[in-house]
């Protein structure tokens, strides 16, 4: 019996090529996809530590000095790098420790300092605003702004126009100013001459009286209250603090 030649092996199936990508050279082995830079991993870790939602991770910007930037540009491999914060993560300057293990298991520690900031939409004055002016679409709008580490006690910018449009300006503002809650005048909860309920705490007992405000005042502001119906020299007044609509509290009677 004559031996038949073995059938020829089927040619390898070419790997699919993404649209717009150059075709690999004949006989070449396609390169594996490149790993994301270590800086991207650090940015996502920082965003998580800062409490940002996954949708807001791309809003975070991370910059580093030239020496650290070279390390952060290296491809990240989950088996090689571990990132931990040094201290409490916050916007501004942040220090992190990066543990690197080579294929032989040798450990190298890196300390990296980066600057973090966010680009967000915030309410911004689009024209000059005077104290007492009403905020409207003509003088305020949402604009992209960059926020970093703010001074202690600084108010965060308003991220929506809800509660802004229609409110009065507490202070004069220049164009481009980012609006914060303190720029909005608080509505008066007590009107001059208006009837108010006066509450006085005396130990475990609360006394309630009626009176009339001698000025306009917002929540938390001080106001003088005239007790009862008496006027003139016979009127008795007390210093009170506004606690609600037409309600005040007297700490010392």
PDB file of C-alpha atoms in Angstrom:
ATOM      1  CA  UNK A   1       0.000   0.000   0.000  1.00  0.00           C
ATOM      2  CA  UNK A   2       1.367   3.372  -0.914  1.00  0.00           C
ATOM      3  CA  UNK A   3       1.762   5.850   1.959  1.00  0.00           C
ATOM      4  CA  UNK A   4      -0.245   9.022   1.423  1.00  0.00           C
ATOM      5  CA  UNK A   5       1.300  12.345   2.348  1.00  0.00           C
ATOM      6  CA  UNK A   6       0.038  13.922   5.601  1.00  0.00           C
ATOM      7  CA  UNK A   7      -2.483  16.701   5.075  1.00  0.00           C
ATOM      8  CA  UNK A   8      -1.038  20.163   5.241  1.00  0.00           C
ATOM      9  CA  UNK A   9      -1.656  22.064   8.488  1.00  0.00           C
ATOM     10  CA  UNK A  10      -4.337  24.713   8.291  1.00  0.00           C
ATOM     11  CA  UNK A  11      -2.930  28.255   8.175  1.00  0.00           C
ATOM     12  CA  UNK A  12      -3.251  30.142  11.479  1.00  0.00           C
ATOM     13  CA  UNK A  13      -6.276  32.343  11.804  1.00  0.00           C
ATOM     14  CA  UNK A  14      -5.135  35.966  11.755  1.00  0.00           C
ATOM     15  CA  UNK A  15      -5.864  37.966  14.896  1.00  0.00           C
ATOM     16  CA  UNK A  16      -8.622  40.543  14.486  1.00  0.00           C
ATOM     17  CA  UNK A  17      -7.458  44.074  13.953  1.00  0.00           C
ATOM     18  CA  UNK A  18      -9.368  46.975  15.505  1.00  0.00           C
ATOM     19  CA  UNK A  19     -10.778  49.510  13.102  1.00  0.00           C
ATOM     20  CA  UNK A  20      -8.245  52.179  12.298  1.00  0.00           C
ATOM     21  CA  UNK A  21      -5.283  50.105  13.588  1.00  0.00           C
ATOM     22  CA  UNK A  22      -2.435  49.163  11.222  1.00  0.00           C
ATOM     23  CA  UNK A  23      -2.366  45.503  10.206  1.00  0.00           C
ATOM     24  CA  UNK A  24       0.474  43.497  11.809  1.00  0.00           C
ATOM     25  CA  UNK A  25       3.353  42.506   9.540  1.00  0.00           C
ATOM     26  CA  UNK A  26       3.179  39.026   8.035  1.00  0.00           C
ATOM     27  CA  UNK A  27       4.477  36.454  10.498  1.00  0.00           C
ATOM     28  CA  UNK A  28       4.692  38.997  13.371  1.00  0.00           C
ATOM     29  CA  UNK A  29       3.273  38.195  16.807  1.00  0.00           C
ATOM     30  CA  UNK A  30       0.765  40.880  17.908  1.00  0.00           C
ATOM     31  CA  UNK A  31       2.062  42.869  20.891  1.00  0.00           C
ATOM     32  CA  UNK A  32       0.079  42.529  24.127  1.00  0.00           C
ATOM     33  CA  UNK A  33      -1.972  45.589  25.117  1.00  0.00           C
ATOM     34  CA  UNK A  34       0.031  48.130  27.067  1.00  0.00           C
ATOM     35  CA  UNK A  35      -0.688  48.402  30.789  1.00  0.00           C
ATOM     36  CA  UNK A  36      -2.112  51.656  32.100  1.00  0.00           C
ATOM     37  CA  UNK A  37       0.487  54.032  33.550  1.00  0.00           C
ATOM     38  CA  UNK A  38       1.042  53.890  37.282  1.00  0.00           C
ATOM     39  CA  UNK A  39      -0.133  57.514  37.443  1.00  0.00           C
ATOM     40  CA  UNK A  40      -3.613  56.465  36.277  1.00  0.00           C
ATOM     41  CA  UNK A  41      -3.812  53.863  39.009  1.00  0.00           C
ATOM     42  CA  UNK A  42      -2.704  56.457  41.566  1.00  0.00           C
ATOM     43  CA  UNK A  43      -5.331  58.934  40.333  1.00  0.00           C
ATOM     44  CA  UNK A  44      -8.143  56.401  40.697  1.00  0.00           C
ATOM     45  CA  UNK A  45      -6.886  55.402  44.144  1.00  0.00           C
ATOM     46  CA  UNK A  46      -6.757  59.038  45.243  1.00  0.00           C
ATOM     47  CA  UNK A  47     -10.250  59.647  43.883  1.00  0.00           C
ATOM     48  CA  UNK A  48     -11.522  56.722  45.937  1.00  0.00           C
ATOM     49  CA  UNK A  49      -9.741  57.920  49.064  1.00  0.00           C
ATOM     50  CA  UNK A  50     -11.257  61.377  48.563  1.00  0.00           C
ATOM     51  CA  UNK A  51     -14.722  59.836  48.405  1.00  0.00           C
ATOM     52  CA  UNK A  52     -15.394  60.712  44.762  1.00  0.00           C
ATOM     53  CA  UNK A  53     -17.903  58.613  42.876  1.00  0.00           C
ATOM     54  CA  UNK A  54     -16.568  56.563  39.926  1.00  0.00           C
ATOM     55  CA  UNK A  55     -18.224  59.040  37.541  1.00  0.00           C
ATOM     56  CA  UNK A  56     -16.151  61.853  39.086  1.00  0.00           C
ATOM     57  CA  UNK A  57     -12.746  60.129  38.916  1.00  0.00           C
ATOM     58  CA  UNK A  58     -11.898  61.827  35.625  1.00  0.00           C
ATOM     59  CA  UNK A  59     -12.457  65.235  37.270  1.00  0.00           C
ATOM     60  CA  UNK A  60      -9.377  64.706  39.452  1.00  0.00           C
ATOM     61  CA  UNK A  61      -6.055  66.054  38.193  1.00  0.00           C
ATOM     62  CA  UNK A  62      -2.777  64.759  39.608  1.00  0.00           C
ATOM     63  CA  UNK A  63       0.578  66.415  38.852  1.00  0.00           C
ATOM     64  CA  UNK A  64       4.030  65.508  40.115  1.00  0.00           C
ATOM     65  CA  UNK A  65       7.597  66.806  39.932  1.00  0.00           C
ATOM     66  CA  UNK A  66       9.741  65.608  37.019  1.00  0.00           C
ATOM     67  CA  UNK A  67      11.504  62.844  38.981  1.00  0.00           C
ATOM     68  CA  UNK A  68       8.234  61.460  40.332  1.00  0.00           C
ATOM     69  CA  UNK A  69       6.481  61.894  36.983  1.00  0.00           C
ATOM     70  CA  UNK A  70       8.957  59.476  35.381  1.00  0.00           C
ATOM     71  CA  UNK A  71       7.988  56.791  37.905  1.00  0.00           C
ATOM     72  CA  UNK A  72       4.268  57.460  37.462  1.00  0.00           C
ATOM     73  CA  UNK A  73       4.604  57.141  33.683  1.00  0.00           C
ATOM     74  CA  UNK A  74       5.752  53.529  33.981  1.00  0.00           C
ATOM     75  CA  UNK A  75       3.241  50.765  33.158  1.00  0.00           C
ATOM     76  CA  UNK A  76       1.376  49.538  36.233  1.00  0.00           C
ATOM     77  CA  UNK A  77       1.297  45.818  36.972  1.00  0.00           C
ATOM     78  CA  UNK A  78      -0.935  44.669  39.795  1.00  0.00           C
ATOM     79  CA  UNK A  79       1.681  42.180  40.958  1.00  0.00           C
ATOM     80  CA  UNK A  80       4.439  44.787  41.081  1.00  0.00           C
ATOM     81  CA  UNK A  81       3.057  47.972  42.588  1.00  0.00           C
ATOM     82  CA  UNK A  82       1.136  48.837  45.751  1.00  0.00           C
ATOM     83  CA  UNK A  83       0.038  52.384  46.546  1.00  0.00           C
ATOM     84  CA  UNK A  84      -0.771  53.716  50.035  1.00  0.00           C
ATOM     85  CA  UNK A  85      -1.417  57.269  51.279  1.00  0.00           C
ATOM     86  CA  UNK A  86       0.849  58.862  53.864  1.00  0.00           C
ATOM     87  CA  UNK A  87      -1.598  60.798  56.006  1.00  0.00           C
ATOM     88  CA  UNK A  88      -5.138  61.854  55.237  1.00  0.00           C
ATOM     89  CA  UNK A  89      -5.775  62.262  51.494  1.00  0.00           C
ATOM     90  CA  UNK A  90      -7.162  65.672  50.532  1.00  0.00           C
ATOM     91  CA  UNK A  91      -7.096  68.120  47.688  1.00  0.00           C
ATOM     92  CA  UNK A  92      -3.781  69.914  47.455  1.00  0.00           C
ATOM     93  CA  UNK A  93      -0.424  68.297  48.206  1.00  0.00           C
ATOM     94  CA  UNK A  94      -0.587  64.588  49.011  1.00  0.00           C
ATOM     95  CA  UNK A  95       2.251  62.184  49.812  1.00  0.00           C
ATOM     96  CA  UNK A  96       1.963  58.504  48.921  1.00  0.00           C
ATOM     97  CA  UNK A  97       4.156  55.451  49.340  1.00  0.00           C
ATOM     98  CA  UNK A  98       4.626  53.130  46.382  1.00  0.00           C
ATOM     99  CA  UNK A  99       5.934  49.605  46.942  1.00  0.00           C
ATOM    100  CA  UNK A 100       7.548  48.075  43.862  1.00  0.00           C
ATOM    101  CA  UNK A 101       8.492  44.409  43.551  1.00  0.00           C
ATOM    102  CA  UNK A 102      10.641  43.176  40.694  1.00  0.00           C
ATOM    103  CA  UNK A 103      10.180  39.706  39.137  1.00  0.00           C
ATOM    104  CA  UNK A 104      12.681  38.256  41.639  1.00  0.00           C
ATOM    105  CA  UNK A 105      10.674  39.620  44.579  1.00  0.00           C
ATOM    106  CA  UNK A 106      13.060  42.402  45.587  1.00  0.00           C
ATOM    107  CA  UNK A 107      11.194  45.306  47.201  1.00  0.00           C
ATOM    108  CA  UNK A 108      11.815  48.983  46.439  1.00  0.00           C
ATOM    109  CA  UNK A 109       9.981  51.775  48.268  1.00  0.00           C
ATOM    110  CA  UNK A 110       9.192  55.136  46.676  1.00  0.00           C
ATOM    111  CA  UNK A 111       7.752  58.234  48.361  1.00  0.00           C
ATOM    112  CA  UNK A 112       5.969  60.503  45.909  1.00  0.00           C
ATOM    113  CA  UNK A 113       4.401  63.923  46.480  1.00  0.00           C
ATOM    114  CA  UNK A 114       1.695  65.054  44.082  1.00  0.00           C
ATOM    115  CA  UNK A 115      -0.650  68.009  43.749  1.00  0.00           C
ATOM    116  CA  UNK A 116      -4.322  67.149  43.390  1.00  0.00           C
ATOM    117  CA  UNK A 117      -7.123  69.378  42.157  1.00  0.00           C
ATOM    118  CA  UNK A 118     -10.577  68.943  40.659  1.00  0.00           C
ATOM    119  CA  UNK A 119     -12.309  70.529  37.714  1.00  0.00           C
ATOM    120  CA  UNK A 120     -15.998  70.940  38.526  1.00  0.00           C
ATOM    121  CA  UNK A 121     -18.994  72.993  37.473  1.00  0.00           C
ATOM    122  CA  UNK A 122     -19.724  75.784  39.924  1.00  0.00           C
ATOM    123  CA  UNK A 123     -21.804  78.961  40.105  1.00  0.00           C
ATOM    124  CA  UNK A 124     -19.747  81.932  38.881  1.00  0.00           C
ATOM    125  CA  UNK A 125     -20.570  85.630  38.639  1.00  0.00           C
ATOM    126  CA  UNK A 126     -20.626  86.547  34.947  1.00  0.00           C
ATOM    127  CA  UNK A 127     -20.885  90.282  35.555  1.00  0.00           C
ATOM    128  CA  UNK A 128     -20.457  92.828  38.350  1.00  0.00           C
ATOM    129  CA  UNK A 129     -22.904  92.270  41.200  1.00  0.00           C
ATOM    130  CA  UNK A 130     -23.652  94.784  43.925  1.00  0.00           C
ATOM    131  CA  UNK A 131     -24.833  94.002  47.408  1.00  0.00           C
ATOM    132  CA  UNK A 132     -28.608  93.639  47.347  1.00  0.00           C
ATOM    133  CA  UNK A 133     -28.745  92.711  43.659  1.00  0.00           C
ATOM    134  CA  UNK A 134     -30.813  89.675  42.725  1.00  0.00           C
ATOM    135  CA  UNK A 135     -28.962  86.724  41.225  1.00  0.00           C
ATOM    136  CA  UNK A 136     -30.334  85.841  37.787  1.00  0.00           C
ATOM    137  CA  UNK A 137     -29.318  84.190  34.527  1.00  0.00           C
ATOM    138  CA  UNK A 138     -28.010  87.609  33.480  1.00  0.00           C
ATOM    139  CA  UNK A 139     -25.279  87.752  36.124  1.00  0.00           C
ATOM    140  CA  UNK A 140     -24.530  84.177  37.230  1.00  0.00           C
ATOM    141  CA  UNK A 141     -23.993  80.848  35.439  1.00  0.00           C
ATOM    142  CA  UNK A 142     -22.392  77.440  35.876  1.00  0.00           C
ATOM    143  CA  UNK A 143     -18.772  77.418  34.701  1.00  0.00           C
ATOM    144  CA  UNK A 144     -15.916  74.916  34.865  1.00  0.00           C
ATOM    145  CA  UNK A 145     -13.589  75.864  37.733  1.00  0.00           C
ATOM    146  CA  UNK A 146     -10.557  74.237  39.316  1.00  0.00           C
ATOM    147  CA  UNK A 147     -10.553  73.664  43.056  1.00  0.00           C
ATOM    148  CA  UNK A 148      -7.596  72.561  45.138  1.00  0.00           C
ATOM    149  CA  UNK A 149      -6.750  72.780  48.792  1.00  0.00           C
ATOM    150  CA  UNK A 150      -8.768  75.585  50.328  1.00  0.00           C
ATOM    151  CA  UNK A 151      -7.792  77.547  53.464  1.00  0.00           C
ATOM    152  CA  UNK A 152      -9.175  76.213  56.724  1.00  0.00           C
ATOM    153  CA  UNK A 153     -12.785  77.282  57.176  1.00  0.00           C
ATOM    154  CA  UNK A 154     -13.239  78.284  53.533  1.00  0.00           C
ATOM    155  CA  UNK A 155     -16.654  77.568  52.055  1.00  0.00           C
ATOM    156  CA  UNK A 156     -16.959  75.196  49.117  1.00  0.00           C
ATOM    157  CA  UNK A 157     -18.250  76.723  45.859  1.00  0.00           C
ATOM    158  CA  UNK A 158     -21.918  76.258  45.031  1.00  0.00           C
ATOM    159  CA  UNK A 159     -22.248  73.419  42.503  1.00  0.00           C
ATOM    160  CA  UNK A 160     -25.802  74.188  41.391  1.00  0.00           C
ATOM    161  CA  UNK A 161     -27.960  77.238  40.699  1.00  0.00           C
ATOM    162  CA  UNK A 162     -30.741  75.862  42.892  1.00  0.00           C
ATOM    163  CA  UNK A 163     -31.265  78.397  45.650  1.00  0.00           C
ATOM    164  CA  UNK A 164     -29.038  80.934  43.885  1.00  0.00           C
ATOM    165  CA  UNK A 165     -31.321  82.340  41.196  1.00  0.00           C
ATOM    166  CA  UNK A 166     -33.721  84.741  42.858  1.00  0.00           C
ATOM    167  CA  UNK A 167     -31.612  85.190  46.000  1.00  0.00           C
ATOM    168  CA  UNK A 168     -30.048  88.515  46.961  1.00  0.00           C
ATOM    169  CA  UNK A 169     -26.320  89.172  47.098  1.00  0.00           C
ATOM    170  CA  UNK A 170     -24.954  89.608  50.607  1.00  0.00           C
ATOM    171  CA  UNK A 171     -21.792  91.298  49.283  1.00  0.00           C
ATOM    172  CA  UNK A 172     -20.600  92.927  46.070  1.00  0.00           C
ATOM    173  CA  UNK A 173     -18.897  90.520  43.656  1.00  0.00           C
ATOM    174  CA  UNK A 174     -16.561  90.925  40.708  1.00  0.00           C
ATOM    175  CA  UNK A 175     -17.013  89.028  37.435  1.00  0.00           C
ATOM    176  CA  UNK A 176     -15.455  85.576  37.641  1.00  0.00           C
ATOM    177  CA  UNK A 177     -15.994  85.177  41.383  1.00  0.00           C
ATOM    178  CA  UNK A 178     -16.987  81.662  42.423  1.00  0.00           C
ATOM    179  CA  UNK A 179     -20.132  81.832  44.535  1.00  0.00           C
ATOM    180  CA  UNK A 180     -20.152  80.318  48.026  1.00  0.00           C
ATOM    181  CA  UNK A 181     -23.067  80.150  50.495  1.00  0.00           C
ATOM    182  CA  UNK A 182     -21.834  83.270  52.289  1.00  0.00           C
ATOM    183  CA  UNK A 183     -22.404  85.344  49.153  1.00  0.00           C
ATOM    184  CA  UNK A 184     -26.156  84.736  49.389  1.00  0.00           C
ATOM    185  CA  UNK A 185     -28.159  86.922  51.740  1.00  0.00           C
ATOM    186  CA  UNK A 186     -30.081  84.840  54.222  1.00  0.00           C
ATOM    187  CA  UNK A 187     -33.818  85.524  54.128  1.00  0.00           C
ATOM    188  CA  UNK A 188     -35.249  87.372  57.106  1.00  0.00           C
ATOM    189  CA  UNK A 189     -37.274  85.054  59.328  1.00  0.00           C
ATOM    190  CA  UNK A 190     -38.284  87.883  61.643  1.00  0.00           C
ATOM    191  CA  UNK A 191     -39.647  91.199  60.348  1.00  0.00           C
ATOM    192  CA  UNK A 192     -39.492  94.573  62.066  1.00  0.00           C
ATOM    193  CA  UNK A 193     -42.716  95.084  63.996  1.00  0.00           C
ATOM    194  CA  UNK A 194     -43.755  91.483  63.417  1.00  0.00           C
ATOM    195  CA  UNK A 195     -45.201  89.239  66.096  1.00  0.00           C
ATOM    196  CA  UNK A 196     -42.739  86.647  67.481  1.00  0.00           C
ATOM    197  CA  UNK A 197     -42.821  83.785  69.952  1.00  0.00           C
ATOM    198  CA  UNK A 198     -40.158  84.125  72.637  1.00  0.00           C
ATOM    199  CA  UNK A 199     -38.793  81.000  74.306  1.00  0.00           C
ATOM    200  CA  UNK A 200     -36.731  81.109  77.493  1.00  0.00           C
ATOM    201  CA  UNK A 201     -35.061  78.033  78.988  1.00  0.00           C
ATOM    202  CA  UNK A 202     -34.967  78.028  82.798  1.00  0.00           C
ATOM    203  CA  UNK A 203     -33.337  74.759  83.751  1.00  0.00           C
ATOM    204  CA  UNK A 204     -35.686  71.953  82.779  1.00  0.00           C
ATOM    205  CA  UNK A 205     -38.534  74.429  82.308  1.00  0.00           C
ATOM    206  CA  UNK A 206     -39.207  76.362  79.112  1.00  0.00           C
ATOM    207  CA  UNK A 207     -41.085  79.630  79.389  1.00  0.00           C
ATOM    208  CA  UNK A 208     -42.971  81.001  76.398  1.00  0.00           C
ATOM    209  CA  UNK A 209     -43.885  84.648  75.891  1.00  0.00           C
ATOM    210  CA  UNK A 210     -45.100  86.848  73.053  1.00  0.00           C
ATOM    211  CA  UNK A 211     -43.442  89.946  71.695  1.00  0.00           C
ATOM    212  CA  UNK A 212     -42.654  92.129  68.699  1.00  0.00           C
ATOM    213  CA  UNK A 213     -39.358  92.299  66.808  1.00  0.00           C
ATOM    214  CA  UNK A 214     -37.704  95.694  66.604  1.00  0.00           C
ATOM    215  CA  UNK A 215     -35.760  94.812  63.461  1.00  0.00           C
ATOM    216  CA  UNK A 216     -35.366  92.368  60.591  1.00  0.00           C
ATOM    217  CA  UNK A 217     -33.193  89.322  61.306  1.00  0.00           C
ATOM    218  CA  UNK A 218     -32.224  86.045  59.639  1.00  0.00           C
ATOM    219  CA  UNK A 219     -31.625  82.649  61.186  1.00  0.00           C
ATOM    220  CA  UNK A 220     -29.007  82.834  63.936  1.00  0.00           C
ATOM    221  CA  UNK A 221     -28.905  86.629  64.022  1.00  0.00           C
ATOM    222  CA  UNK A 222     -29.546  88.735  67.101  1.00  0.00           C
ATOM    223  CA  UNK A 223     -32.661  90.872  67.387  1.00  0.00           C
ATOM    224  CA  UNK A 224     -34.230  93.045  70.066  1.00  0.00           C
ATOM    225  CA  UNK A 225     -37.746  91.997  71.046  1.00  0.00           C
ATOM    226  CA  UNK A 226     -40.348  94.123  72.834  1.00  0.00           C
ATOM    227  CA  UNK A 227     -42.396  92.007  75.214  1.00  0.00           C
ATOM    228  CA  UNK A 228     -46.154  92.463  75.464  1.00  0.00           C
ATOM    229  CA  UNK A 229     -48.199  95.347  74.139  1.00  0.00           C
ATOM    230  CA  UNK A 230     -46.617  98.115  76.208  1.00  0.00           C
ATOM    231  CA  UNK A 231     -44.784 100.872  74.338  1.00  0.00           C
ATOM    232  CA  UNK A 232     -42.564 103.774  75.195  1.00  0.00           C
ATOM    233  CA  UNK A 233     -40.893 103.988  78.618  1.00  0.00           C
ATOM    234  CA  UNK A 234     -43.049 101.183  79.969  1.00  0.00           C
ATOM    235  CA  UNK A 235     -41.958  98.729  77.281  1.00  0.00           C
ATOM    236  CA  UNK A 236     -39.643  95.921  78.299  1.00  0.00           C
ATOM    237  CA  UNK A 237     -37.154  94.610  75.746  1.00  0.00           C
ATOM    238  CA  UNK A 238     -34.869  91.593  75.632  1.00  0.00           C
ATOM    239  CA  UNK A 239     -32.016  90.520  73.376  1.00  0.00           C
ATOM    240  CA  UNK A 240     -32.855  87.331  71.499  1.00  0.00           C
ATOM    241  CA  UNK A 241     -31.549  85.071  68.725  1.00  0.00           C
ATOM    242  CA  UNK A 242     -33.678  83.999  65.761  1.00  0.00           C
ATOM    243  CA  UNK A 243     -34.295  80.233  65.784  1.00  0.00           C
ATOM    244  CA  UNK A 244     -37.010  79.946  63.133  1.00  0.00           C
ATOM    245  CA  UNK A 245     -39.813  81.727  61.337  1.00  0.00           C
ATOM    246  CA  UNK A 246     -41.173  84.287  63.836  1.00  0.00           C
ATOM    247  CA  UNK A 247     -39.465  82.452  66.705  1.00  0.00           C
ATOM    248  CA  UNK A 248     -36.632  83.627  68.933  1.00  0.00           C
ATOM    249  CA  UNK A 249     -34.694  82.316  71.907  1.00  0.00           C
ATOM    250  CA  UNK A 250     -33.575  84.274  74.957  1.00  0.00           C
ATOM    251  CA  UNK A 251     -30.522  82.896  76.735  1.00  0.00           C
ATOM    252  CA  UNK A 252     -30.590  85.354  79.633  1.00  0.00           C
ATOM    253  CA  UNK A 253     -33.846  86.844  80.841  1.00  0.00           C
TER     254      UNK A 253
END
